[in-house]
XYZ file of C-alpha atoms in Angstrom:
770
model
C 13.524 23.370 -81.661
C 15.484 20.844 -79.586
C 16.859 18.058 -81.688
C 15.496 14.580 -81.094
C 18.692 12.997 -79.627
C 19.001 15.755 -76.993
C 15.317 15.432 -76.119
C 15.725 11.700 -75.703
C 18.737 12.142 -73.449
C 16.881 14.619 -71.247
C 13.830 12.427 -71.105
C 15.991 9.445 -70.159
C 17.731 11.441 -67.460
C 14.382 12.573 -66.074
C 13.106 9.001 -65.961
C 16.361 7.911 -64.294
C 16.032 10.573 -61.609
C 12.369 9.710 -61.122
C 13.224 6.043 -60.866
C 15.999 6.728 -58.376
C 13.704 8.870 -56.219
C 10.993 6.227 -56.372
C 13.397 3.500 -55.300
C 14.790 5.743 -52.557
C 11.304 6.516 -51.230
C 10.306 2.851 -51.335
C 13.459 1.861 -49.482
C 12.984 4.662 -46.961
C 9.400 3.585 -46.396
C 10.449 -0.037 -45.988
C 13.078 1.042 -43.453
C 10.551 3.152 -41.533
C 8.000 0.329 -41.518
C 10.620 -2.120 -40.292
C 11.803 0.284 -37.582
C 8.263 0.931 -36.370
C 7.484 -2.794 -36.382
C 10.042 -3.174 -33.596
C 8.280 -0.573 -31.433
C 5.707 -1.977 -29.035
C 3.804 0.956 -27.555
C 2.017 -1.323 -25.116
C 5.398 -2.217 -23.573
C 7.110 1.106 -24.091
C 6.865 1.985 -20.428
C 7.238 -1.531 -19.040
C 9.450 -0.934 -16.009
C 12.600 -2.890 -15.349
C 12.334 -4.802 -12.075
C 15.204 -4.625 -9.587
C 16.186 -7.360 -7.144
C 18.409 -7.382 -4.065
C 21.201 -9.870 -3.522
C 19.928 -13.225 -2.228
C 19.786 -13.361 1.555
C 22.357 -15.839 2.852
C 21.250 -17.854 5.876
C 24.322 -19.333 7.576
C 25.834 -20.020 11.000
C 26.794 -16.867 12.877
C 24.071 -14.691 11.375
C 21.736 -12.772 13.674
C 18.081 -13.596 12.992
C 17.071 -10.129 14.148
C 19.730 -8.337 12.104
C 18.616 -9.909 8.820
C 14.921 -9.577 9.765
C 14.276 -13.203 8.880
C 10.514 -13.079 9.624
C 10.047 -9.989 7.471
C 12.222 -11.393 4.700
C 10.189 -14.598 4.500
C 6.952 -12.626 4.512
C 8.114 -10.351 1.668
C 9.191 -13.410 -0.327
C 5.715 -14.886 0.041
C 6.545 -17.771 2.372
C 3.587 -19.213 4.262
C 3.868 -19.959 7.966
C 2.447 -23.375 8.874
C 1.878 -25.219 12.133
C 3.077 -28.632 10.949
C 6.392 -29.621 9.425
C 6.784 -27.753 6.107
C 6.081 -30.213 3.286
C 6.166 -27.949 0.227
C 8.505 -25.232 -1.049
C 7.551 -21.794 0.242
C 6.489 -22.912 3.722
C 8.119 -22.388 7.123
C 7.529 -23.130 10.770
C 9.121 -21.484 13.772
C 9.382 -22.723 17.323
C 11.654 -21.819 20.248
C 15.241 -22.291 19.137
C 14.332 -23.828 15.775
C 13.199 -22.575 12.377
C 12.165 -25.003 9.640
C 12.112 -23.544 6.128
C 11.349 -25.314 2.857
C 13.391 -23.114 0.531
C 12.171 -22.838 -3.039
C 14.299 -23.996 -5.961
C 16.580 -21.350 -7.398
C 15.748 -19.623 -10.668
C 17.881 -17.941 -13.297
C 20.290 -16.273 -13.050
C 21.171 -17.902 -9.712
C 23.141 -21.179 -9.732
C 20.790 -24.108 -10.198
C 19.630 -25.638 -6.909
C 16.562 -27.775 -6.150
C 14.082 -26.919 -3.434
C 15.625 -27.671 -0.053
C 14.071 -28.222 3.397
C 16.398 -26.923 6.122
C 16.381 -26.555 9.884
C 17.984 -23.576 11.606
C 19.192 -24.109 15.155
C 19.024 -20.764 16.981
C 20.628 -19.736 20.267
C 20.856 -16.190 21.614
C 19.461 -14.829 18.336
C 22.313 -16.375 16.342
C 22.061 -19.198 13.851
C 24.253 -21.954 15.260
C 23.678 -24.585 12.558
C 21.902 -25.052 9.233
C 20.844 -28.668 8.667
C 19.498 -30.367 5.552
C 16.291 -31.976 6.825
C 16.295 -34.564 4.037
C 19.474 -36.306 5.194
C 20.350 -34.631 8.494
C 23.682 -33.278 7.269
C 24.850 -29.776 8.183
C 25.270 -27.276 5.361
C 27.438 -24.191 5.420
C 24.603 -21.902 4.439
C 21.757 -21.479 1.979
C 20.432 -18.635 -0.140
C 16.853 -17.448 -0.167
C 15.393 -16.030 -3.369
C 16.347 -12.475 -4.366
C 13.915 -9.950 -2.944
C 12.161 -7.494 -5.273
C 13.140 -3.929 -4.378
C 10.952 -2.134 -6.910
C 11.200 -0.879 -10.463
C 14.260 0.938 -11.721
C 12.319 4.115 -12.499
C 11.226 4.577 -8.902
C 14.625 3.590 -7.525
C 16.393 6.127 -9.760
C 13.872 8.930 -9.118
C 12.224 8.838 -12.552
C 8.590 9.155 -11.663
C 6.064 7.598 -14.048
C 2.394 7.091 -13.249
C 0.787 5.779 -16.460
C -2.858 6.729 -16.918
C -5.260 5.091 -19.428
C -6.541 7.627 -21.930
C -10.089 6.651 -21.020
C -9.439 7.869 -17.456
C -8.162 11.311 -18.480
C -10.788 14.099 -18.357
C -11.714 15.736 -21.637
C -10.374 19.129 -20.586
C -6.945 17.584 -19.880
C -6.767 16.063 -23.363
C -8.114 19.260 -24.920
C -5.469 21.384 -23.191
C -2.655 19.227 -24.580
C -4.102 19.091 -28.100
C -4.757 22.842 -28.204
C -1.151 23.477 -27.239
C 0.783 20.796 -29.049
C -1.254 19.456 -31.976
C -4.741 20.899 -32.643
C -5.215 18.797 -35.792
C -3.982 15.559 -34.205
C -7.064 13.560 -35.226
C -6.994 14.920 -38.788
C -3.414 14.317 -40.004
C -1.514 11.136 -40.819
C 1.487 11.745 -38.587
C 2.816 14.875 -40.303
C 0.846 18.128 -40.596
C 2.194 20.437 -43.352
C -0.375 23.124 -42.506
C 0.793 23.328 -38.900
C 4.428 23.387 -39.970
C 3.822 26.295 -42.380
C 1.740 28.180 -39.819
C 4.415 27.733 -37.125
C 7.133 28.930 -39.487
C 5.074 32.034 -40.363
C 4.319 32.886 -36.716
C 7.935 32.372 -35.663
C 9.145 34.583 -38.523
C 6.777 37.385 -37.509
C 7.736 37.179 -33.833
C 11.462 36.858 -34.569
C 11.753 33.892 -32.223
C 10.410 30.393 -31.824
C 6.980 30.616 -30.217
C 5.281 27.697 -31.961
C 6.404 24.251 -33.011
C 5.373 22.516 -36.182
C 5.887 18.970 -34.959
C 2.856 16.814 -34.392
C 2.366 14.770 -31.249
C 3.291 11.691 -33.265
C 6.529 13.332 -34.377
C 7.323 14.343 -30.797
C 6.764 10.758 -29.672
C 9.051 9.508 -32.437
C 11.766 11.967 -31.401
C 11.683 10.569 -27.883
C 12.133 7.063 -29.289
C 14.565 7.679 -32.145
C 18.214 8.419 -31.406
C 19.486 8.203 -34.972
C 22.364 10.444 -36.028
C 22.530 12.761 -39.009
C 22.178 16.385 -39.991
C 19.054 18.438 -39.269
C 17.384 17.731 -42.621
C 18.150 14.014 -42.494
C 16.793 13.938 -38.954
C 13.583 15.753 -39.928
C 13.013 13.390 -42.862
C 13.627 10.341 -40.687
C 11.216 11.571 -38.003
C 8.553 12.348 -40.615
C 8.787 8.889 -42.177
C 8.711 7.175 -38.800
C 5.721 9.267 -37.701
C 3.732 8.292 -40.797
C 4.676 4.638 -40.345
C 3.761 4.772 -36.647
C 0.302 6.130 -37.464
C -0.275 3.300 -39.922
C 0.613 0.723 -37.265
C -1.119 2.209 -34.216
C -4.396 3.992 -33.583
C -4.625 7.643 -32.616
C -5.784 6.602 -29.166
C -2.739 4.389 -28.598
C -0.349 7.103 -29.788
C -1.946 9.834 -27.681
C -2.063 7.658 -24.563
C 1.616 6.749 -24.948
C 2.549 10.399 -25.478
C 0.666 11.590 -22.391
C 2.378 8.911 -20.284
C 5.934 9.437 -21.550
C 6.297 13.159 -22.250
C 9.077 14.773 -20.188
C 7.666 17.231 -17.648
C 10.693 18.537 -15.839
C 12.892 18.127 -12.823
C 12.190 18.746 -9.174
C 15.263 18.199 -7.038
C 16.545 14.730 -7.955
C 13.122 13.742 -9.292
C 12.486 13.536 -13.042
C 8.857 13.425 -14.143
C 7.524 11.623 -17.198
C 3.858 11.852 -18.119
C 0.914 13.865 -16.863
C 0.224 11.356 -14.097
C 3.634 11.905 -12.501
C 3.429 15.704 -12.777
C -0.122 15.832 -11.407
C 0.916 13.762 -8.407
C 4.059 15.799 -7.696
C 2.734 19.332 -8.185
C -0.928 19.013 -7.180
C -1.046 15.762 -5.159
C -3.848 14.660 -7.467
C -4.694 11.893 -9.824
C -5.030 13.105 -13.428
C -8.773 12.392 -13.203
C -9.128 15.067 -10.532
C -7.272 17.929 -12.259
C -9.306 21.066 -12.802
C -9.076 23.228 -15.921
C -6.381 25.592 -14.603
C -4.206 22.700 -13.444
C -4.634 20.874 -16.751
C -3.621 24.005 -18.676
C -0.600 24.454 -16.407
C 0.702 20.969 -17.175
C -0.068 21.273 -20.887
C 1.850 24.542 -21.018
C 4.892 22.945 -19.395
C 5.392 20.485 -22.261
C 7.055 23.113 -24.469
C 9.650 23.958 -21.785
C 9.266 21.897 -18.597
C 11.970 23.649 -16.594
C 11.379 27.105 -18.075
C 7.697 26.918 -17.126
C 8.185 25.150 -13.801
C 5.440 26.234 -11.369
C 7.917 25.870 -8.509
C 10.750 28.005 -9.873
C 8.906 30.389 -12.252
C 5.286 30.810 -11.097
C 4.717 34.120 -12.959
C 6.088 32.777 -16.227
C 4.089 29.601 -15.677
C 0.899 31.598 -15.162
C 1.421 33.526 -18.394
C 2.026 30.284 -20.259
C -1.043 28.675 -18.669
C -3.246 31.576 -19.716
C -1.909 31.313 -23.268
C -3.050 27.682 -23.293
C -6.451 28.726 -21.955
C -6.795 31.382 -24.697
C -6.110 28.790 -27.364
C -8.721 26.515 -25.853
C -11.243 29.386 -25.812
C -10.400 30.517 -29.350
C -11.002 27.002 -30.658
C -14.277 26.665 -28.727
C -12.901 24.023 -26.397
C -13.959 26.051 -23.339
C -16.362 28.938 -22.786
C -15.458 32.540 -22.023
C -16.673 32.060 -18.459
C -14.488 29.004 -17.971
C -11.546 30.897 -19.416
C -12.041 33.885 -17.110
C -12.421 31.784 -13.976
C -9.318 29.676 -14.668
C -7.146 32.564 -15.898
C -7.733 34.605 -12.741
C -6.382 31.918 -10.457
C -2.826 32.086 -9.186
C -0.419 29.244 -9.768
C -0.380 27.533 -6.399
C 1.537 24.303 -6.093
C 2.832 22.393 -3.120
C 5.239 19.895 -4.626
C 5.260 16.690 -2.629
C 7.595 14.195 -4.223
C 7.588 10.607 -2.998
C 10.161 9.730 -0.333
C 13.596 8.790 -1.568
C 13.987 5.042 -2.007
C 16.685 2.840 -0.561
C 20.211 3.651 -1.718
C 19.738 6.470 -4.253
C 23.468 6.687 -5.028
C 23.692 2.923 -5.331
C 20.870 2.752 -7.858
C 22.254 5.663 -9.852
C 25.351 3.483 -10.190
C 23.162 0.507 -11.138
C 21.538 2.574 -13.885
C 24.908 3.617 -15.293
C 26.345 0.098 -15.180
C 23.220 -1.499 -16.648
C 23.295 1.057 -19.449
C 26.818 -0.037 -20.342
C 25.901 -3.713 -20.177
C 22.750 -3.277 -22.274
C 23.698 -0.379 -24.522
C 20.943 -1.107 -27.071
C 18.145 -1.329 -24.507
C 16.352 1.352 -22.521
C 17.223 -0.129 -19.155
C 14.519 1.831 -17.331
C 11.565 0.855 -19.494
C 12.912 -2.204 -21.285
C 11.196 -4.785 -19.107
C 14.509 -6.095 -17.782
C 15.112 -8.026 -14.585
C 18.134 -6.479 -12.912
C 19.702 -8.554 -10.155
C 21.799 -6.226 -8.028
C 24.376 -6.952 -5.353
C 22.889 -4.711 -2.680
C 22.157 -6.092 0.765
C 19.170 -4.029 1.966
C 20.127 -4.478 5.620
C 23.688 -3.267 5.061
C 22.513 -0.434 2.805
C 20.046 0.897 5.378
C 22.676 0.548 8.087
C 25.239 2.431 5.993
C 22.858 5.311 5.305
C 21.776 5.612 8.930
C 25.277 5.318 10.383
C 26.876 7.807 7.998
C 24.207 10.453 8.573
C 24.194 10.042 12.345
C 27.965 9.987 12.762
C 28.536 13.038 10.561
C 26.116 14.955 12.772
C 28.026 13.767 15.833
C 31.294 14.993 14.301
C 29.769 18.439 13.718
C 28.567 18.560 17.313
C 31.909 17.412 18.659
C 33.931 19.748 16.438
C 31.788 22.890 15.899
C 34.233 24.248 13.332
C 33.063 21.548 10.934
C 29.458 22.764 10.912
C 28.174 25.006 8.117
C 24.668 26.392 7.772
C 24.885 26.476 3.990
C 23.913 22.990 2.729
C 26.441 23.035 -0.117
C 29.280 23.522 2.389
C 28.270 20.812 4.850
C 30.538 17.980 5.872
C 30.219 15.045 3.498
C 31.018 11.360 3.653
C 31.193 8.113 1.703
C 30.656 4.542 2.846
C 31.276 1.537 0.589
C 30.961 -2.133 1.545
C 32.297 -4.737 -0.912
C 32.242 -8.506 -1.130
C 35.922 -9.020 -2.033
C 35.451 -12.449 -3.629
C 32.772 -11.407 -6.129
C 33.563 -7.694 -6.292
C 29.897 -7.066 -5.593
C 28.923 -3.846 -3.828
C 26.808 -4.689 -0.785
C 26.228 -1.086 0.264
C 27.159 2.303 -1.163
C 26.433 5.785 0.146
C 27.854 8.552 -2.014
C 26.906 11.549 0.086
C 25.031 12.890 3.008
C 21.791 14.321 1.587
C 20.759 13.089 -1.831
C 17.917 15.576 -2.075
C 20.374 18.483 -1.907
C 23.176 16.912 -3.948
C 22.988 13.958 -6.301
C 26.766 13.892 -6.821
C 27.993 10.360 -6.155
C 31.264 10.861 -4.330
C 31.799 7.121 -4.021
C 32.127 6.687 -7.783
C 33.176 10.123 -9.034
C 35.041 12.129 -6.377
C 38.822 12.278 -6.730
C 40.630 12.681 -3.416
C 44.083 12.081 -1.949
C 44.131 8.835 0.068
C 46.998 9.895 2.320
C 48.287 7.075 4.498
C 45.572 4.728 3.221
C 47.884 4.231 0.228
C 50.862 3.122 2.348
C 50.052 -0.620 2.380
C 50.690 -0.770 -1.352
C 54.165 0.706 -0.859
C 55.040 -2.120 1.527
C 53.332 -4.685 -0.688
C 55.627 -3.609 -3.521
C 58.615 -4.409 -1.307
C 57.237 -7.753 -0.147
C 56.914 -8.933 -3.748
C 59.688 -10.455 -5.785
C 61.078 -8.689 -8.839
C 59.685 -9.238 -12.359
C 62.606 -11.519 -13.255
C 62.491 -13.640 -10.127
C 64.531 -11.350 -7.874
C 64.150 -11.862 -4.140
C 61.827 -9.418 -2.358
C 63.638 -6.371 -1.027
C 61.485 -6.368 2.104
C 60.234 -8.876 4.676
C 58.263 -8.492 7.869
C 61.579 -8.626 9.766
C 63.286 -5.858 7.777
C 64.462 -2.837 9.727
C 63.394 0.493 8.240
C 64.662 3.975 9.055
C 62.426 6.414 10.858
C 64.828 9.344 10.751
C 65.210 12.697 8.946
C 65.128 12.273 5.188
C 65.488 14.581 2.194
C 64.860 13.409 -1.370
C 64.870 15.085 -4.769
C 61.526 15.743 -6.428
C 61.546 17.421 -9.859
C 64.872 19.063 -9.103
C 63.848 20.342 -5.684
C 64.538 19.008 -2.221
C 61.597 17.566 -0.335
C 61.560 16.467 3.297
C 58.481 14.575 4.463
C 56.973 15.621 7.761
C 57.328 13.262 10.687
C 54.079 12.126 12.236
C 55.172 12.660 15.828
C 57.636 14.890 17.626
C 60.469 12.367 17.776
C 62.158 9.732 15.634
C 62.033 6.017 16.387
C 65.187 5.100 14.534
C 64.912 1.528 13.308
C 61.396 0.089 12.989
C 59.818 -2.966 11.389
C 57.186 -2.739 8.620
C 54.559 -3.760 11.180
C 55.348 -0.811 13.435
C 55.683 1.559 10.484
C 52.194 0.635 9.275
C 50.603 0.436 12.715
C 51.890 3.896 13.670
C 51.627 5.237 10.099
C 55.218 6.500 10.026
C 55.785 8.848 7.091
C 59.584 8.874 7.084
C 59.931 5.105 7.229
C 57.425 4.760 4.377
C 59.196 7.267 2.126
C 62.534 5.597 2.909
C 61.005 2.230 1.957
C 59.611 3.586 -1.315
C 62.971 5.073 -2.219
C 64.697 1.800 -1.396
C 62.464 -0.489 -3.455
C 61.892 2.042 -6.244
C 58.869 4.190 -7.070
C 58.297 2.399 -10.365
C 57.768 -0.816 -8.408
C 55.171 0.983 -6.274
C 53.298 2.196 -9.368
C 53.430 -1.288 -10.898
C 52.037 -2.875 -7.750
C 49.263 -0.283 -7.571
C 48.304 -1.126 -11.142
C 48.399 -4.853 -10.398
C 45.955 -4.591 -7.496
C 43.483 -2.561 -9.521
C 44.255 1.161 -9.309
C 43.329 2.865 -12.583
C 43.905 6.549 -11.763
C 46.967 8.227 -13.313
C 50.070 7.811 -11.152
C 53.470 9.469 -11.463
C 56.485 7.881 -9.711
C 57.263 10.858 -7.481
C 58.353 10.659 -3.825
C 55.023 12.035 -2.581
C 53.272 8.969 -3.996
C 54.455 6.979 -0.969
C 52.279 9.168 1.281
C 49.218 9.041 -0.952
C 50.151 11.967 -3.189
C 47.753 10.848 -5.921
C 44.052 11.394 -6.508
C 41.909 8.262 -6.482
C 38.199 7.487 -6.507
C 36.857 5.957 -3.260
C 35.441 2.910 -5.052
C 38.821 2.411 -6.715
C 40.586 2.432 -3.338
C 38.055 0.002 -1.872
C 38.603 -2.336 -4.825
C 42.376 -2.286 -4.276
C 41.901 -3.362 -0.656
C 39.446 -6.019 -1.855
C 42.345 -7.490 -3.837
C 44.224 -7.968 -0.550
C 41.194 -9.615 1.048
C 40.633 -11.827 -2.013
C 43.982 -13.627 -1.956
C 45.581 -11.093 -4.296
C 43.059 -11.524 -7.132
C 41.580 -8.211 -8.309
C 37.894 -8.169 -9.221
C 36.088 -5.193 -10.747
C 33.569 -3.727 -8.281
C 30.017 -3.943 -9.589
C 26.510 -3.205 -8.290
C 24.997 -5.840 -10.608
C 25.225 -9.616 -10.615
C 23.132 -10.189 -13.756
C 20.635 -8.602 -16.150
C 17.916 -10.738 -17.747
C 15.941 -9.413 -20.728
C 12.407 -10.274 -21.845
C 13.623 -13.272 -23.832
C 15.481 -14.726 -20.840
C 18.945 -13.861 -22.124
C 21.379 -13.304 -19.233
C 24.135 -10.671 -19.279
C 26.732 -10.599 -16.516
C 29.273 -7.862 -15.759
C 32.957 -8.302 -16.478
C 34.945 -9.298 -13.420
C 38.578 -8.779 -14.369
C 40.448 -5.799 -12.958
C 44.122 -4.883 -12.988
C 46.953 -6.873 -14.540
C 46.627 -10.164 -12.745
C 46.983 -9.101 -9.130
C 49.541 -10.428 -6.682
C 50.073 -13.876 -5.223
C 47.903 -15.122 -2.385
C 50.990 -15.347 -0.180
C 52.002 -11.738 -0.886
C 48.467 -10.508 -0.173
C 48.437 -12.431 3.100
C 51.759 -10.938 4.211
C 50.465 -7.374 3.955
C 47.130 -8.352 5.506
C 48.973 -9.919 8.433
C 50.863 -6.660 8.973
C 47.679 -4.587 8.710
C 46.044 -6.489 11.556
C 48.299 -4.542 13.924
C 46.807 -1.258 12.705
C 43.490 -2.378 14.187
C 44.986 -4.062 17.240
C 47.364 -1.468 18.639
C 47.929 1.115 15.904
C 46.062 4.110 14.543
C 42.894 2.010 14.160
C 42.955 0.481 17.636
C 39.906 2.505 18.697
C 37.845 0.099 16.569
C 38.248 -2.510 19.300
C 37.095 -0.050 21.937
C 34.085 0.731 19.740
C 33.039 -2.904 19.685
C 34.522 -4.434 16.530
C 35.491 -8.030 17.300
C 37.185 -10.794 15.365
C 40.031 -10.798 12.855
C 40.165 -7.554 10.906
C 42.861 -5.711 8.977
C 42.939 -2.191 7.626
C 44.523 1.216 7.460
C 43.583 4.746 8.381
C 44.571 7.692 6.238
C 44.360 11.445 6.320
C 45.358 14.634 4.571
C 44.578 18.199 5.557
C 41.273 17.765 3.699
C 40.430 14.072 3.944
C 39.893 11.419 6.600
C 39.862 7.754 5.582
C 39.698 4.260 6.919
C 39.585 1.054 4.896
C 39.199 -2.119 6.914
C 38.317 -5.646 5.977
C 37.567 -9.192 7.010
C 37.920 -12.127 4.605
C 34.311 -11.508 3.510
C 33.718 -7.772 3.663
C 35.736 -4.672 2.763
C 34.428 -1.368 4.095
C 35.711 2.097 3.204
C 34.757 5.379 4.853
C 35.777 8.851 3.674
C 34.974 12.173 5.344
C 35.664 15.630 3.920
C 34.262 18.734 2.239
C 33.278 19.034 -1.421
C 35.000 22.415 -1.659
C 38.179 20.879 -0.169
C 38.095 23.041 2.931
C 40.586 22.085 5.611
C 39.295 19.199 7.720
C 42.020 18.781 10.354
C 40.747 15.361 11.378
C 42.785 12.190 11.283
C 41.280 9.052 9.859
C 41.043 7.668 13.387
C 39.005 10.646 14.613
C 36.951 11.415 11.520
C 36.310 8.147 9.697
C 36.980 5.320 12.149
C 33.901 5.891 14.381
C 31.699 5.600 11.278
C 33.526 2.504 10.086
C 33.322 0.815 13.484
C 29.604 1.509 13.911
C 28.869 0.032 10.501
C 31.145 -2.997 10.874
C 29.771 -3.826 14.295
C 26.321 -4.169 12.728
C 27.578 -5.745 9.500
C 29.314 -8.608 11.281
C 25.912 -9.816 12.480
C 24.873 -10.101 8.827
C 28.145 -11.224 7.227
C 30.025 -13.229 9.878
C 33.623 -14.034 9.150
C 36.430 -16.188 10.483
C 40.215 -15.771 10.437
C 42.156 -14.879 7.331
C 43.071 -18.161 5.602
C 46.789 -18.884 5.426
C 47.813 -19.697 1.835
C 50.543 -22.138 0.788
C 54.194 -21.064 0.916
C 53.659 -18.916 4.024
C 55.480 -19.745 7.256
C 55.496 -18.088 10.684
C 58.491 -17.234 12.804
C 58.910 -15.544 16.188
C 61.080 -12.490 15.556
C 62.805 -10.048 17.878
C 61.196 -6.723 16.963
C 64.371 -4.733 17.682
C 66.826 -6.798 15.647
C 64.675 -8.503 13.020
C 66.338 -11.832 13.899
C 64.809 -15.072 15.115
C 63.840 -14.622 18.742
C 65.537 -16.428 21.589
C 63.912 -17.332 24.903
C 65.324 -14.160 26.461
C 64.225 -11.624 23.832
C 61.814 -9.166 25.404
C 59.769 -7.894 22.432
C 58.786 -10.783 20.204
C 56.324 -10.717 17.322
C 55.088 -13.679 15.359
C 55.549 -12.655 11.740
C 54.542 -14.225 8.441
C 57.079 -14.816 5.674
C 57.291 -16.303 2.248
C 58.847 -19.705 2.693
C 61.854 -18.569 0.691
C 62.446 -15.407 2.745
C 62.004 -16.631 6.320
C 64.892 -15.447 8.543
C 67.503 -17.946 9.620
C 69.834 -15.780 11.737
C 69.215 -15.894 15.484
C 69.164 -12.774 17.635
C 72.548 -12.407 19.341
C 71.904 -9.218 21.317
C 69.837 -10.656 24.166
C 72.020 -13.224 25.848
C 71.331 -12.628 29.511
C 68.135 -13.717 31.146
C 66.247 -10.484 31.584
C 62.741 -11.664 32.228
C 59.917 -13.413 30.525
C 59.409 -12.876 26.862
C 56.447 -10.701 25.777
C 54.633 -11.579 22.576
C 52.980 -8.714 20.737
C 49.210 -8.777 20.014
C 49.749 -9.887 16.410
C 50.570 -13.334 17.733
C 46.996 -13.662 18.989
C 45.737 -13.840 15.438
C 47.450 -17.148 14.685
């Protein structure tokens, strides 16, 4: 017999354990109830709405290019015959448009409704006038245009269907397959779990699942961490709590509209409505028994039982679903026989790809980082993007057309195999805001969803050279004078340097040496030897530091090859570095989003800072001023022949496998890359491979984003310099260039080599820009 004290201790311990378990269960139940209380099934699939950047109406813009009539119609403006007297009205007459622009709304800067008059001549807006006081305004913004919901724009197809509209045989097929006792359990079904475990043990593999539909729905909503047993317990508690909060009808309807049903190309399908539309071109209400069983059978393994890729396996799975329905008296033997004998015949017809698939993939990724705790696709957000629909459509059309022209012009570039086809990237950035106006990450999104604009790592070649010269134009970290000015004389001559203990001699770009050249000529003609000599003179560490300051984030090693672009960078990263030059030396992180607004009206904006503070406005202008010659009479001069007008700066670049051009105005930076994914030899220079694409896009873009000259910042002065001596030009110097200098580094010595009168002085094209 156990003595009384021991019995009391054991009894006390038992009560303590029981009390602890009771408290733990109560707390777990309270947690589950609280967690479920935050779930709103009615809004679970509320799509996030996506907006374009506001359309800017300003002098210089082409009315046709921005499709002003269509834009106003899509924004819901009403055309009237009298003078517009209320926001949302407009009137057009020959040479004049009158628009009463609505007041701005969050997250745009606050602005009241504004009546304006547009004076039009030759399709161009010549003036924008405030009708209220007759004063001209620089430009006005229309409201952001709705582009669609994020699901559709990122190829996640959802077509919610009310449960009352779903045929009985569709519901029966799902219940027979996934949860036969759905209407009898309270969220967890121990009988089904035991039966599934027994069947799986007998078969030696998993052929049945024990989770109820409610548990499956919870799993799709709950991302909690923990071991397998903790996870199972959490899901069970949440399932029970969910069933206490919502009706069976609400749970089943949500499940049928959110269950994952596989991938077809870039398209991801959620819910029976999406799958029925894609595979059978039918509404759920029109599915027959065989089609319903096919979709129900896919739930267990959507890609394994895909009717497109595995029709025989899909048919076997479908017939298994039909047998279960027959065995549980949900269909007759005759219905079973008729449906089971049919082949699996599908003709997948996905919806057409939306505008900018690569761009909106990037939007999804960025929005996910900004709103990490929210499902950005179904969280009911308002996502205001930076895309300009006109520029995006132009970029997609131009890139596709010009790549085809390259393949026709150079037959060696053409490949029948889609995966080996020539690829390209086009990025257009607003340098002031860092906002991406257009982004194309590849040639055929249906065949490849890889976004080369944001993820490919390629060698920029000569497109990196401007940052070598920028490093020389800057002063040292302790106030040292710059080691380079626009009048410096560089050496274009044979050169051998040491690289990791071995001798390396860069290849010359042409068959002869020029001897002494200025930075302008070295950049315009993309001279390798002069650039390597410059990098060695100013120091490779200074080049790396400057690259970091303008926004490069890729790893860089101070080796001699860096001067010629011997580093892998991402195209968007390179475009952002050039945007720093266009934005007065201030780096801004490139973003596809201007703001995200949640259901409560809270606004989240992306971070803008990039790099370590950039460079001075004067230093950025100096390199920009040099890069204008690339587009005037250098490797990018064909841009003028192809119709690009106005002030523009930029640089071409090439390797054996890459062709680049990055060119910019004060308001738009555009990058083009051409190459192969498998890094096959390209043998095209940037001027031949990328420049025609860039020029075609920029010619159209300048009608949408007009721009003036590059603004001259303080502390910059101009001097006429003899290009052969680097000294101040005299009246008899033959080759004279107007160069820009920091005020503290402007030359003072006068050219002494040209004393005799030898003819009129010639000023190089760079002088035209000032």
